PDB file of C-alpha atoms in Angstrom:
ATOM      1  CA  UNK A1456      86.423 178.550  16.998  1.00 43.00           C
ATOM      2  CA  UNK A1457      89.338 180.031  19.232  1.00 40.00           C
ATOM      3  CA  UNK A1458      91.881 181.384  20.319  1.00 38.00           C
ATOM      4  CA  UNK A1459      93.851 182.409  23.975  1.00 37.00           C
ATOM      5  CA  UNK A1460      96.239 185.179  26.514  1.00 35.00           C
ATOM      6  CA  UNK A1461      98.043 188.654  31.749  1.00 36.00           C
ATOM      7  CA  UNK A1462      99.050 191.612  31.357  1.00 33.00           C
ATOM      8  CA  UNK A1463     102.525 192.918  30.560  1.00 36.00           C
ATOM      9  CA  UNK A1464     104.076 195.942  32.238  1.00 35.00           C
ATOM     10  CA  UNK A1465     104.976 197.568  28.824  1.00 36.00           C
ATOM     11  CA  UNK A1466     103.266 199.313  26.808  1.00 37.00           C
ATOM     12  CA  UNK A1467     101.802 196.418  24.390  1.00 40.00           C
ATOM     13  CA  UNK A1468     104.004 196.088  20.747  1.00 43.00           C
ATOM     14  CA  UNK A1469     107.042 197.826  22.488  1.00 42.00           C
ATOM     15  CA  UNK A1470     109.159 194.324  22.796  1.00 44.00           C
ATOM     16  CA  UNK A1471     107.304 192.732  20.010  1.00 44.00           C
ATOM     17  CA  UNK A1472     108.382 196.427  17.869  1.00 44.00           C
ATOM     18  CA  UNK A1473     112.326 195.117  18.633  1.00 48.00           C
ATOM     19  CA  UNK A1474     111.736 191.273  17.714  1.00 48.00           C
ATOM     20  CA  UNK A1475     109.621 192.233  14.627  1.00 44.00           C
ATOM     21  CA  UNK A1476     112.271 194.694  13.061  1.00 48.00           C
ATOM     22  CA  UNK A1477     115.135 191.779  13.768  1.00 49.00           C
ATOM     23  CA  UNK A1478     112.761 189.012  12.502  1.00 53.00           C
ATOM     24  CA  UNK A1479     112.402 191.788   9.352  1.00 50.00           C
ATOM     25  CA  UNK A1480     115.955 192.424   9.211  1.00 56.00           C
ATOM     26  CA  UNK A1481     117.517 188.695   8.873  1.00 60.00           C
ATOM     27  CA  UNK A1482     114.531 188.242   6.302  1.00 58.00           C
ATOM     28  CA  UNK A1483     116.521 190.645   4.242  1.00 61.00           C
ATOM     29  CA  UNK A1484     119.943 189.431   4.856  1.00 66.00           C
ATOM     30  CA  UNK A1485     117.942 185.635   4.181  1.00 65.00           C
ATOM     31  CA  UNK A1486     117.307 186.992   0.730  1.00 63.00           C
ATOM     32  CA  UNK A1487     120.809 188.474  -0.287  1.00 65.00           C
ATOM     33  CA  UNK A1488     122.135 185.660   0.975  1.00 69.00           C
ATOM     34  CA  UNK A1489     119.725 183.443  -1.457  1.00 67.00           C
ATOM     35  CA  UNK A1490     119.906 185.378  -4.819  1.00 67.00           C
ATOM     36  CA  UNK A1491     124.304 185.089  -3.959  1.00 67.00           C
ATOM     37  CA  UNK A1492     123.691 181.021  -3.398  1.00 70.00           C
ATOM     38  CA  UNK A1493     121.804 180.780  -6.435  1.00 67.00           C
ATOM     39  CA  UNK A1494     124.211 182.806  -8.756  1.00 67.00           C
ATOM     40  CA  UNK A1495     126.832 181.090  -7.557  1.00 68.00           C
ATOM     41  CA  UNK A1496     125.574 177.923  -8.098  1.00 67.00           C
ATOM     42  CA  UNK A1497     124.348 178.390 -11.812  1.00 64.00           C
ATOM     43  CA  UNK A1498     127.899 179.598 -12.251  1.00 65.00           C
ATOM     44  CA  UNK A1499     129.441 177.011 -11.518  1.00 65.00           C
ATOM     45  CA  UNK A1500     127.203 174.633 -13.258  1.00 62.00           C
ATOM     46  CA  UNK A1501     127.959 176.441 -16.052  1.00 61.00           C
ATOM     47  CA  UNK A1502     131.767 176.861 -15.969  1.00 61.00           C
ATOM     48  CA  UNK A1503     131.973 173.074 -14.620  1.00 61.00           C
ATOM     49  CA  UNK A1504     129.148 171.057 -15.492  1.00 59.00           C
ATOM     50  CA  UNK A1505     128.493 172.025 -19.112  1.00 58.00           C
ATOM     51  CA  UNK A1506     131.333 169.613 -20.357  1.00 63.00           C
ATOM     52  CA  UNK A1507     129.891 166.349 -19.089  1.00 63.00           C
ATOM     53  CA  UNK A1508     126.192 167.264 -19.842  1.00 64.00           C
ATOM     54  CA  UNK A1509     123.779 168.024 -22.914  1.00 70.00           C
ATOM     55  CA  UNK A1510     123.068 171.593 -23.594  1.00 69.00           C
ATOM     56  CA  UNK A1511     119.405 170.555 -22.481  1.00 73.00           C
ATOM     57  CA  UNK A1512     120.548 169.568 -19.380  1.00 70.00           C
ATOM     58  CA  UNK A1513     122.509 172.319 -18.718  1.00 67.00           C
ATOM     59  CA  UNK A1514     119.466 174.036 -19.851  1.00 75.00           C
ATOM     60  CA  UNK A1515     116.942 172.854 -17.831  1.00 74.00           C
ATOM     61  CA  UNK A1516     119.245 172.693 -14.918  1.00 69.00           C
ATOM     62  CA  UNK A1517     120.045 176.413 -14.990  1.00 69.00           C
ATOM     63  CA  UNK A1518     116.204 177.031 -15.735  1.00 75.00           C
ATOM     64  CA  UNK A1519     115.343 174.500 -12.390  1.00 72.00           C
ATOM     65  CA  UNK A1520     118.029 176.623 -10.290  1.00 69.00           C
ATOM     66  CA  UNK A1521     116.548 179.936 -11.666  1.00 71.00           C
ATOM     67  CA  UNK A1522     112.365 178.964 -10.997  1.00 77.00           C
ATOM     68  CA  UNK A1523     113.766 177.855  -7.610  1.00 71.00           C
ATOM     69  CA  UNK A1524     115.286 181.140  -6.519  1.00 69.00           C
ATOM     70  CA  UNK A1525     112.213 183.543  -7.835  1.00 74.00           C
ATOM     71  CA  UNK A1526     110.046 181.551  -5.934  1.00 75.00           C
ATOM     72  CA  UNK A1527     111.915 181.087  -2.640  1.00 70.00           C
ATOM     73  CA  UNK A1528     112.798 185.221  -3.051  1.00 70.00           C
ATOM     74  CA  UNK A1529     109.349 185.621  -3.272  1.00 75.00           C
ATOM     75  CA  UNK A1530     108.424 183.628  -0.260  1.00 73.00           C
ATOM     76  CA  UNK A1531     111.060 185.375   1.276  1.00 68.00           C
ATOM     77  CA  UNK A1532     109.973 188.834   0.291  1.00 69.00           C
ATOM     78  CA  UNK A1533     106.679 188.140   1.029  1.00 69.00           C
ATOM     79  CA  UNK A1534     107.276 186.813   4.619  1.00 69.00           C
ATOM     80  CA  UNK A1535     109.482 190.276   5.236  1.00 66.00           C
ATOM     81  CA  UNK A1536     106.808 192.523   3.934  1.00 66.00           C
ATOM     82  CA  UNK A1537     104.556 190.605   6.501  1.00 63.00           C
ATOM     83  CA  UNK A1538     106.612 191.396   8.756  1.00 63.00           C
ATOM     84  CA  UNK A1539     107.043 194.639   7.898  1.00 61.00           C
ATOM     85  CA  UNK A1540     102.901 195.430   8.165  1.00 60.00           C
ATOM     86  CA  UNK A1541     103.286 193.933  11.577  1.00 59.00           C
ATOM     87  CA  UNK A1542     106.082 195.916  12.612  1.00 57.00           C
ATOM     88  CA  UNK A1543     103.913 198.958  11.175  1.00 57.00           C
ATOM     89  CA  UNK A1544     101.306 198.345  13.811  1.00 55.00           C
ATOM     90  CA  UNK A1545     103.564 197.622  16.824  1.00 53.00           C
ATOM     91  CA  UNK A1546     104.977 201.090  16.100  1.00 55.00           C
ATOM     92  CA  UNK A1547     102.057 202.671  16.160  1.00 55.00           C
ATOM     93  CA  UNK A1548     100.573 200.852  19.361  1.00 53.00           C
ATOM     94  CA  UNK A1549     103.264 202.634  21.269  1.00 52.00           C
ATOM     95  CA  UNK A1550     101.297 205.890  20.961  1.00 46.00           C
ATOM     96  CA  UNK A1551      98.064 204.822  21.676  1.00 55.00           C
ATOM     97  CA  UNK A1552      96.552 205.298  24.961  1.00 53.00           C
ATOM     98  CA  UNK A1553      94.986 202.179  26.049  1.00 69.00           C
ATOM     99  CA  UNK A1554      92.377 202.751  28.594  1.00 82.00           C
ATOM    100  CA  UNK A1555      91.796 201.101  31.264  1.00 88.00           C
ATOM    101  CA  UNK A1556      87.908 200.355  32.495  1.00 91.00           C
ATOM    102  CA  UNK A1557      87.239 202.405  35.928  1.00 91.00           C
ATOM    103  CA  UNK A1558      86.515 200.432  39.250  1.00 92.00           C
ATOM    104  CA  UNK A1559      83.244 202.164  39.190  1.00 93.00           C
ATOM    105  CA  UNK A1560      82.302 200.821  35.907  1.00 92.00           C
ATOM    106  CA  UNK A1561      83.920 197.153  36.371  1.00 93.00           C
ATOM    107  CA  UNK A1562      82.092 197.118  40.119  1.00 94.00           C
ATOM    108  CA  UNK A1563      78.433 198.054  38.423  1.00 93.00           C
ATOM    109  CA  UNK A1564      79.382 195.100  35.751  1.00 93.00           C
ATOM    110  CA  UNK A1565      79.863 192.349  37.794  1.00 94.00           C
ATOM    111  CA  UNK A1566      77.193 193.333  40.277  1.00 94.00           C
ATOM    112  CA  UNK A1567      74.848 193.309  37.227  1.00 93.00           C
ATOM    113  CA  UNK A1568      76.090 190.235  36.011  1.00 93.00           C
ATOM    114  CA  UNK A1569      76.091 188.451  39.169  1.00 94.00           C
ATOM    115  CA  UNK A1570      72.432 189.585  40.313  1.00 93.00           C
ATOM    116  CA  UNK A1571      71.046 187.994  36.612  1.00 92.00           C
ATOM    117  CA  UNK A1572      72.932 184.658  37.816  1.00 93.00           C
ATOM    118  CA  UNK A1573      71.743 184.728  41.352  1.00 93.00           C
ATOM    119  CA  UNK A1574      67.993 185.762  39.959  1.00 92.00           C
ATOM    120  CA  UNK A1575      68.191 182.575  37.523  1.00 91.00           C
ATOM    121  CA  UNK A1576      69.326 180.466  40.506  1.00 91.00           C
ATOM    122  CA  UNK A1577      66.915 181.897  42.744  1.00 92.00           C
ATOM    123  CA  UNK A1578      69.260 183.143  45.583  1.00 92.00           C
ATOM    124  CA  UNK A1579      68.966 185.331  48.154  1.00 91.00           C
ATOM    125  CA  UNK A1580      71.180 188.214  49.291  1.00 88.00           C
ATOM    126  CA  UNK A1581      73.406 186.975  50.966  1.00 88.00           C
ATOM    127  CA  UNK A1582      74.020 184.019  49.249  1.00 92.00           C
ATOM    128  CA  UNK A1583      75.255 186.498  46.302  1.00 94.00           C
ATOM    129  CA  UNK A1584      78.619 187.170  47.928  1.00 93.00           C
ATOM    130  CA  UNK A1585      79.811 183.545  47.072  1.00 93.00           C
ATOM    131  CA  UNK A1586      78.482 183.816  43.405  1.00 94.00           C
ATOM    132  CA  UNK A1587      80.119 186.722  42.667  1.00 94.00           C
ATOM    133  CA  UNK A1588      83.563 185.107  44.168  1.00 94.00           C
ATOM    134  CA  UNK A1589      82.465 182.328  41.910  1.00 94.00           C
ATOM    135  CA  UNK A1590      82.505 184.451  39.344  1.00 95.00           C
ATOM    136  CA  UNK A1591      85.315 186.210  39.696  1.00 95.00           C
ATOM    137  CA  UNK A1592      87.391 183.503  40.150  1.00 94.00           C
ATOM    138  CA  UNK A1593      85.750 182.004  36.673  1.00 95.00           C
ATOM    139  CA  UNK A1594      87.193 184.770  34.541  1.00 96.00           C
ATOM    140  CA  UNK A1595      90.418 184.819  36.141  1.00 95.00           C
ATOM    141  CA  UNK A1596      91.069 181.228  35.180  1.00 95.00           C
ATOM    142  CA  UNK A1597      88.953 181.801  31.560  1.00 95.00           C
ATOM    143  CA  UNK A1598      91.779 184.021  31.049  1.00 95.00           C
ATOM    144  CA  UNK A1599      94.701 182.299  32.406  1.00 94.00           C
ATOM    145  CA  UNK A1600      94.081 179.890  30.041  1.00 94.00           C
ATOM    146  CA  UNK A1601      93.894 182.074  26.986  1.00 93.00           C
ATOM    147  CA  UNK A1602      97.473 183.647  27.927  1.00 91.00           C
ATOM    148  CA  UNK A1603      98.708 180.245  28.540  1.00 91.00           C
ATOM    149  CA  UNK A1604      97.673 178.693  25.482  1.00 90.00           C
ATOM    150  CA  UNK A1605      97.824 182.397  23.373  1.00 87.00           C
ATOM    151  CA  UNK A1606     101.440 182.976  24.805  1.00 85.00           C
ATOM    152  CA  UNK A1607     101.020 186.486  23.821  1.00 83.00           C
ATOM    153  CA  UNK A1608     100.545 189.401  26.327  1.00 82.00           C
ATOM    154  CA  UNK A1609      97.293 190.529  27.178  1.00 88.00           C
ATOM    155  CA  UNK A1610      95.490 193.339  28.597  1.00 91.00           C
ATOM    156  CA  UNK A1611      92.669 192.989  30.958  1.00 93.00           C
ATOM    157  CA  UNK A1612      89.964 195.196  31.302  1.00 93.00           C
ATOM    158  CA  UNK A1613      90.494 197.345  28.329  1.00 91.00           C
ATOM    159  CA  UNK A1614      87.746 200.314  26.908  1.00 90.00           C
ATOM    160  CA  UNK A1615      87.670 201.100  23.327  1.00 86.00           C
ATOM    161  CA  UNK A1616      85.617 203.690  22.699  1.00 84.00           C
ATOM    162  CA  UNK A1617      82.646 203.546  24.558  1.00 86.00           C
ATOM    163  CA  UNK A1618      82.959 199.574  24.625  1.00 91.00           C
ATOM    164  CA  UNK A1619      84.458 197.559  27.975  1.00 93.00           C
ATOM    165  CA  UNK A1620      86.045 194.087  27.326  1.00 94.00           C
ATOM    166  CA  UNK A1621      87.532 191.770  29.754  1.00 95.00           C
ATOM    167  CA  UNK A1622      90.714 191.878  27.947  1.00 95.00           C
ATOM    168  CA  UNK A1623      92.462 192.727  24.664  1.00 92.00           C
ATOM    169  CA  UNK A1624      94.799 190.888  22.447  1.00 90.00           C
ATOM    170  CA  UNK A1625      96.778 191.922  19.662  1.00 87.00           C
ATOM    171  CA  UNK A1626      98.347 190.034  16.887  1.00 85.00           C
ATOM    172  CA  UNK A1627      99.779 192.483  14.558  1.00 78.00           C
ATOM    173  CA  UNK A1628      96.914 193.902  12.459  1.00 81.00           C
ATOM    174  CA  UNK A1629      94.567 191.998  14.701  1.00 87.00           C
ATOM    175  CA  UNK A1630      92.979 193.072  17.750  1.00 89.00           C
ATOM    176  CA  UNK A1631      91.271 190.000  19.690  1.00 92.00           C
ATOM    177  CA  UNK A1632      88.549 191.708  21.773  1.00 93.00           C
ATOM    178  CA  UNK A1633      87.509 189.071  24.870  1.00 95.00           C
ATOM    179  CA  UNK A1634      84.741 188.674  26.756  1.00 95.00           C
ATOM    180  CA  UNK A1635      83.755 186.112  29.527  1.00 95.00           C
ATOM    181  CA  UNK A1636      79.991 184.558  30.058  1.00 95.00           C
ATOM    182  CA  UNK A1637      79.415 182.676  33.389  1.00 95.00           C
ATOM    183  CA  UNK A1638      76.066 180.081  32.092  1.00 94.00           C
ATOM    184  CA  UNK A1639      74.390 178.515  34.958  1.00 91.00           C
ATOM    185  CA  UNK A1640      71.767 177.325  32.247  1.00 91.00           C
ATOM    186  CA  UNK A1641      71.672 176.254  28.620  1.00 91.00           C
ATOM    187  CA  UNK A1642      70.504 179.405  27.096  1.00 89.00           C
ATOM    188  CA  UNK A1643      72.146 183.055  26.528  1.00 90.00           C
ATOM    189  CA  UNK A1644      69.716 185.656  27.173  1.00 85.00           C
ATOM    190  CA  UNK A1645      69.200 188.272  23.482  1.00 85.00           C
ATOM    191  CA  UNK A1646      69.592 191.051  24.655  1.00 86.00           C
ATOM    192  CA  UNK A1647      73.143 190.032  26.371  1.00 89.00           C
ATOM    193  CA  UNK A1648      73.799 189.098  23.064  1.00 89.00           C
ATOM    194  CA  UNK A1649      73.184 192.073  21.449  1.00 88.00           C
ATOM    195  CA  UNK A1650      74.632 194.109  23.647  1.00 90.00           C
ATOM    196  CA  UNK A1651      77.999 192.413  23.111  1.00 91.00           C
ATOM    197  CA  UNK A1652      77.558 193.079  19.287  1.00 90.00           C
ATOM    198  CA  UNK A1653      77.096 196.092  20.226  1.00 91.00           C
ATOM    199  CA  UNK A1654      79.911 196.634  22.015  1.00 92.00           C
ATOM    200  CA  UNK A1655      81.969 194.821  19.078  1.00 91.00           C
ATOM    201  CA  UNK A1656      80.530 197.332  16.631  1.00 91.00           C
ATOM    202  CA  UNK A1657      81.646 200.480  18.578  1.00 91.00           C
ATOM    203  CA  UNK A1658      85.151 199.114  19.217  1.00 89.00           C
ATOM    204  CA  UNK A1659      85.373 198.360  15.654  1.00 89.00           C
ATOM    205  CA  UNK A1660      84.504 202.159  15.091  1.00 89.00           C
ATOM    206  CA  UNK A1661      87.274 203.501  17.796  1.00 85.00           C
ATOM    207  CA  UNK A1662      89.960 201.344  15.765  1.00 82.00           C
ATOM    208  CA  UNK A1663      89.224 202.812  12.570  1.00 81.00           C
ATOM    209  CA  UNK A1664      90.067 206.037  13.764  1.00 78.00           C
ATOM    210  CA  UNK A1665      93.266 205.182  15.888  1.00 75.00           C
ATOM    211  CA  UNK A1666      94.442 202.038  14.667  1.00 73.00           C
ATOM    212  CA  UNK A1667      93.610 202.432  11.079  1.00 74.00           C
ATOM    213  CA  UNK A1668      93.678 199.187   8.849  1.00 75.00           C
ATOM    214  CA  UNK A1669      93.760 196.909  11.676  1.00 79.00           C
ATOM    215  CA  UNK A1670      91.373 193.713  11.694  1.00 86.00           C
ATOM    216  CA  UNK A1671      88.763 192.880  15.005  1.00 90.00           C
ATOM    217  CA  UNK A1672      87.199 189.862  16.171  1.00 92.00           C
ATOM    218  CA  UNK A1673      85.481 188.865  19.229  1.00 93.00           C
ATOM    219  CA  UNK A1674      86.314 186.166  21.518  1.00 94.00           C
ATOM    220  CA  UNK A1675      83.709 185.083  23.665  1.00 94.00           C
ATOM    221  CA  UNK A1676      84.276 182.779  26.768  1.00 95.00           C
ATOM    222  CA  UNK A1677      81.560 180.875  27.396  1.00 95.00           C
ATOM    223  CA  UNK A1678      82.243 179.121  30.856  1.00 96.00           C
ATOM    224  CA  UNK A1679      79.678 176.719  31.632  1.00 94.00           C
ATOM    225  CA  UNK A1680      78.179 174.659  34.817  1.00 91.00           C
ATOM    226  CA  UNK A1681      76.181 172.604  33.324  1.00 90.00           C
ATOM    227  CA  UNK A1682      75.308 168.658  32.679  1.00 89.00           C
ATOM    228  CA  UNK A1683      76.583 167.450  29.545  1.00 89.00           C
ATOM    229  CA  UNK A1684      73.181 166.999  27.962  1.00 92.00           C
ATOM    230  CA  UNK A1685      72.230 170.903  28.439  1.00 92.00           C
ATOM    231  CA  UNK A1686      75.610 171.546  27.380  1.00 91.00           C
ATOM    232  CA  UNK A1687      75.423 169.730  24.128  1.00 91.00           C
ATOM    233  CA  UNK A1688      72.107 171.610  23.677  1.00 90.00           C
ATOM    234  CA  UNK A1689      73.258 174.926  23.769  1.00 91.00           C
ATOM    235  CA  UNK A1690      76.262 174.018  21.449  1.00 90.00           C
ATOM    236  CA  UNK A1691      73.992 173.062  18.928  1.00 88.00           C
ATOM    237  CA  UNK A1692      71.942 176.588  19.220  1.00 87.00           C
ATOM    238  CA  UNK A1693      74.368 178.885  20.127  1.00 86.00           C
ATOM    239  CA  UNK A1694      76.017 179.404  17.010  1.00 79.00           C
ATOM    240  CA  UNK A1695      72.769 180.901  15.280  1.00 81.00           C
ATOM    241  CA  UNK A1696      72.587 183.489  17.757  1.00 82.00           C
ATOM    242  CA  UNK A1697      76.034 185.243  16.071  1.00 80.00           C
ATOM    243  CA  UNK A1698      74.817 184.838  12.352  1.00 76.00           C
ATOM    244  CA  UNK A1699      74.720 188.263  11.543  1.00 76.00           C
ATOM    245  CA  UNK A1700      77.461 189.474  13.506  1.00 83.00           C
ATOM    246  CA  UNK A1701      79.449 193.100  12.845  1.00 84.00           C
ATOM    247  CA  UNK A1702      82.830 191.608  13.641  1.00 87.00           C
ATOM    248  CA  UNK A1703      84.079 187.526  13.155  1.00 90.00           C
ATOM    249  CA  UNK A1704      83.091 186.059  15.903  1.00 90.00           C
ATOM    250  CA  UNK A1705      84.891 183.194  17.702  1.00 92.00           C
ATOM    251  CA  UNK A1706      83.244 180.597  20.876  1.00 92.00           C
ATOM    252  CA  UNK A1707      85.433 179.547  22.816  1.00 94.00           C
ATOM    253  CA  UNK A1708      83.881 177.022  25.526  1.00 94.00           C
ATOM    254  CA  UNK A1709      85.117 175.886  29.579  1.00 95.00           C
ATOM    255  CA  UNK A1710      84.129 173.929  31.854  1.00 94.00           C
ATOM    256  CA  UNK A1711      84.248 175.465  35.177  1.00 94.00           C
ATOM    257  CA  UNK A1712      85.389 172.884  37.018  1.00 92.00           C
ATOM    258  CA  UNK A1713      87.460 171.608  34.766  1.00 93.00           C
ATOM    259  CA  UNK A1714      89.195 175.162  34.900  1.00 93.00           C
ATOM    260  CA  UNK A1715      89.577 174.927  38.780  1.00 91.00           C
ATOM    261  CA  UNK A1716      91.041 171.518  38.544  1.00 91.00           C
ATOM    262  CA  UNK A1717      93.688 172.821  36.114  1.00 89.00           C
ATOM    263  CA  UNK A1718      94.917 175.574  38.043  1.00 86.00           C
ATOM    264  CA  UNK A1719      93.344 175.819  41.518  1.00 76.00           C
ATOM    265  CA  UNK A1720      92.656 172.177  43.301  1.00 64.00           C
ATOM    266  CA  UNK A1721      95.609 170.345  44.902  1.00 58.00           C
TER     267      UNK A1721
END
């Protein structure tokens, strides 16, 4: 299970809309350019190669050079239609308005989140402030290293519908909804989980009206601080929790540290 992705400036599909009509283009002239190879060469096995060769082999030959070129035109074709469904979609991204999640309601989020980590850890007040730089600092590098390893643009802090993600990802007909968890312990409480299937469920919904025929999944960052033995337990649970899931569902899994040490530590 994964996948990866900052955000660009432009409006997401505008530059991919010019490199997908080129990449659709030479597809074409690809194709022309095969069917003319192909004729050219069964002439001239024909007008050339027919006097030193059976009529069978000239035969089967001509029939080899003829198989090959249906099925590389219909690779071809195939690939540019593709590309065509993809160019489709970055067209139509232009026009939709992407919206991003208020300060208000990305504040009352990561207060929430970090008071249900500072509850399980039994902290005070005012050691809260350092979680929730903790935190913070734990989905910016989550995400870092899905745009590193994604190399494709992504929004961060994206609403669809009713639904708030930590970032969006699109891939053509695909739209990669993310979402971070910051585990402290080897369990993910239910009713976070259902909220985020929730969430999934609506987005889903607000495609199908703007975005119609596109595909959604859900990737969920797990980030964990945990011992290797309460890691290894919750990998071998936490992939019953998303059974019966409204959207495909991929885990992605960090170590925190590990994430700091990649992009942070000297």
């Amino acid at each position: 299970m994964a996948t990866e992705f900052e955000t660009a400036d432009t409006a997401p599909g505008s530059s991919e809309s010019d490199s997908v009509r080129l990449s659709a283009r030479n597809y074409f002239f690809l194709v022309a350019a095969l069917i003319a190879l192909v004729c050219l060469s069964v002439a001239l096995v024909l007008a050339y190669g027919s006097e030193g060769m059976t009529a069978g082999q000239v035969w089967f030959l001509s029939g080899f050079l003829v198989l090959f070129s249906v099925f590389s035109v219909s690779i071809v074709g195939w690939m540019a239609i593709r590309q065509a469904r993809h160019l489709a979609f970055a067209e139509r991204d232009g026009a939709i308005d992407w919206r991003t999640t208020s300060p208000e309601k990305q504040k009352r989020r990561l207060n929430l989140e970090v008071r249900e980590l500072g509850a399980i850890l039994k902290l005070n007040e005012s050691q809260l402030a350092d979680l929730r730089a903790a935190y913070i600092v734990a989905e910016d590098l989550a995400l870092r290293r899905v745009q590193n390893e994604s190399r494709i643009p992504l929004m961060r802090k994206v609403t669809l519908g009713a639904a708030d993600f930590d970032a969006v990802l699109i891939e053509g007909d695909l739209v990669i909804c993310v979402s971070m968890i910051f585990l402290v312990r080897p369990s993910i409480p239910q009713e976070k989980i259902n909220r985020l299937l929730r969430e999934a469920a609506i987005a889903r919904n607000a495609l199908e009206e703007f975005r119609e025929g596109s595909r959604i999944r859900l990737l969920l960052l797990l980030v964990t601080q945990l011992d290797q033995k309460d890691e290894a337990r919750l990998r071998s649970t936490v992939a019953d929790l998303f059974k019966a899931t409204p959207v495909n569902v991929d885990i992605r899994w960090m170590d925190f540290q590990k994430l700091q040490g990649l992009y942070s530590d000297e």
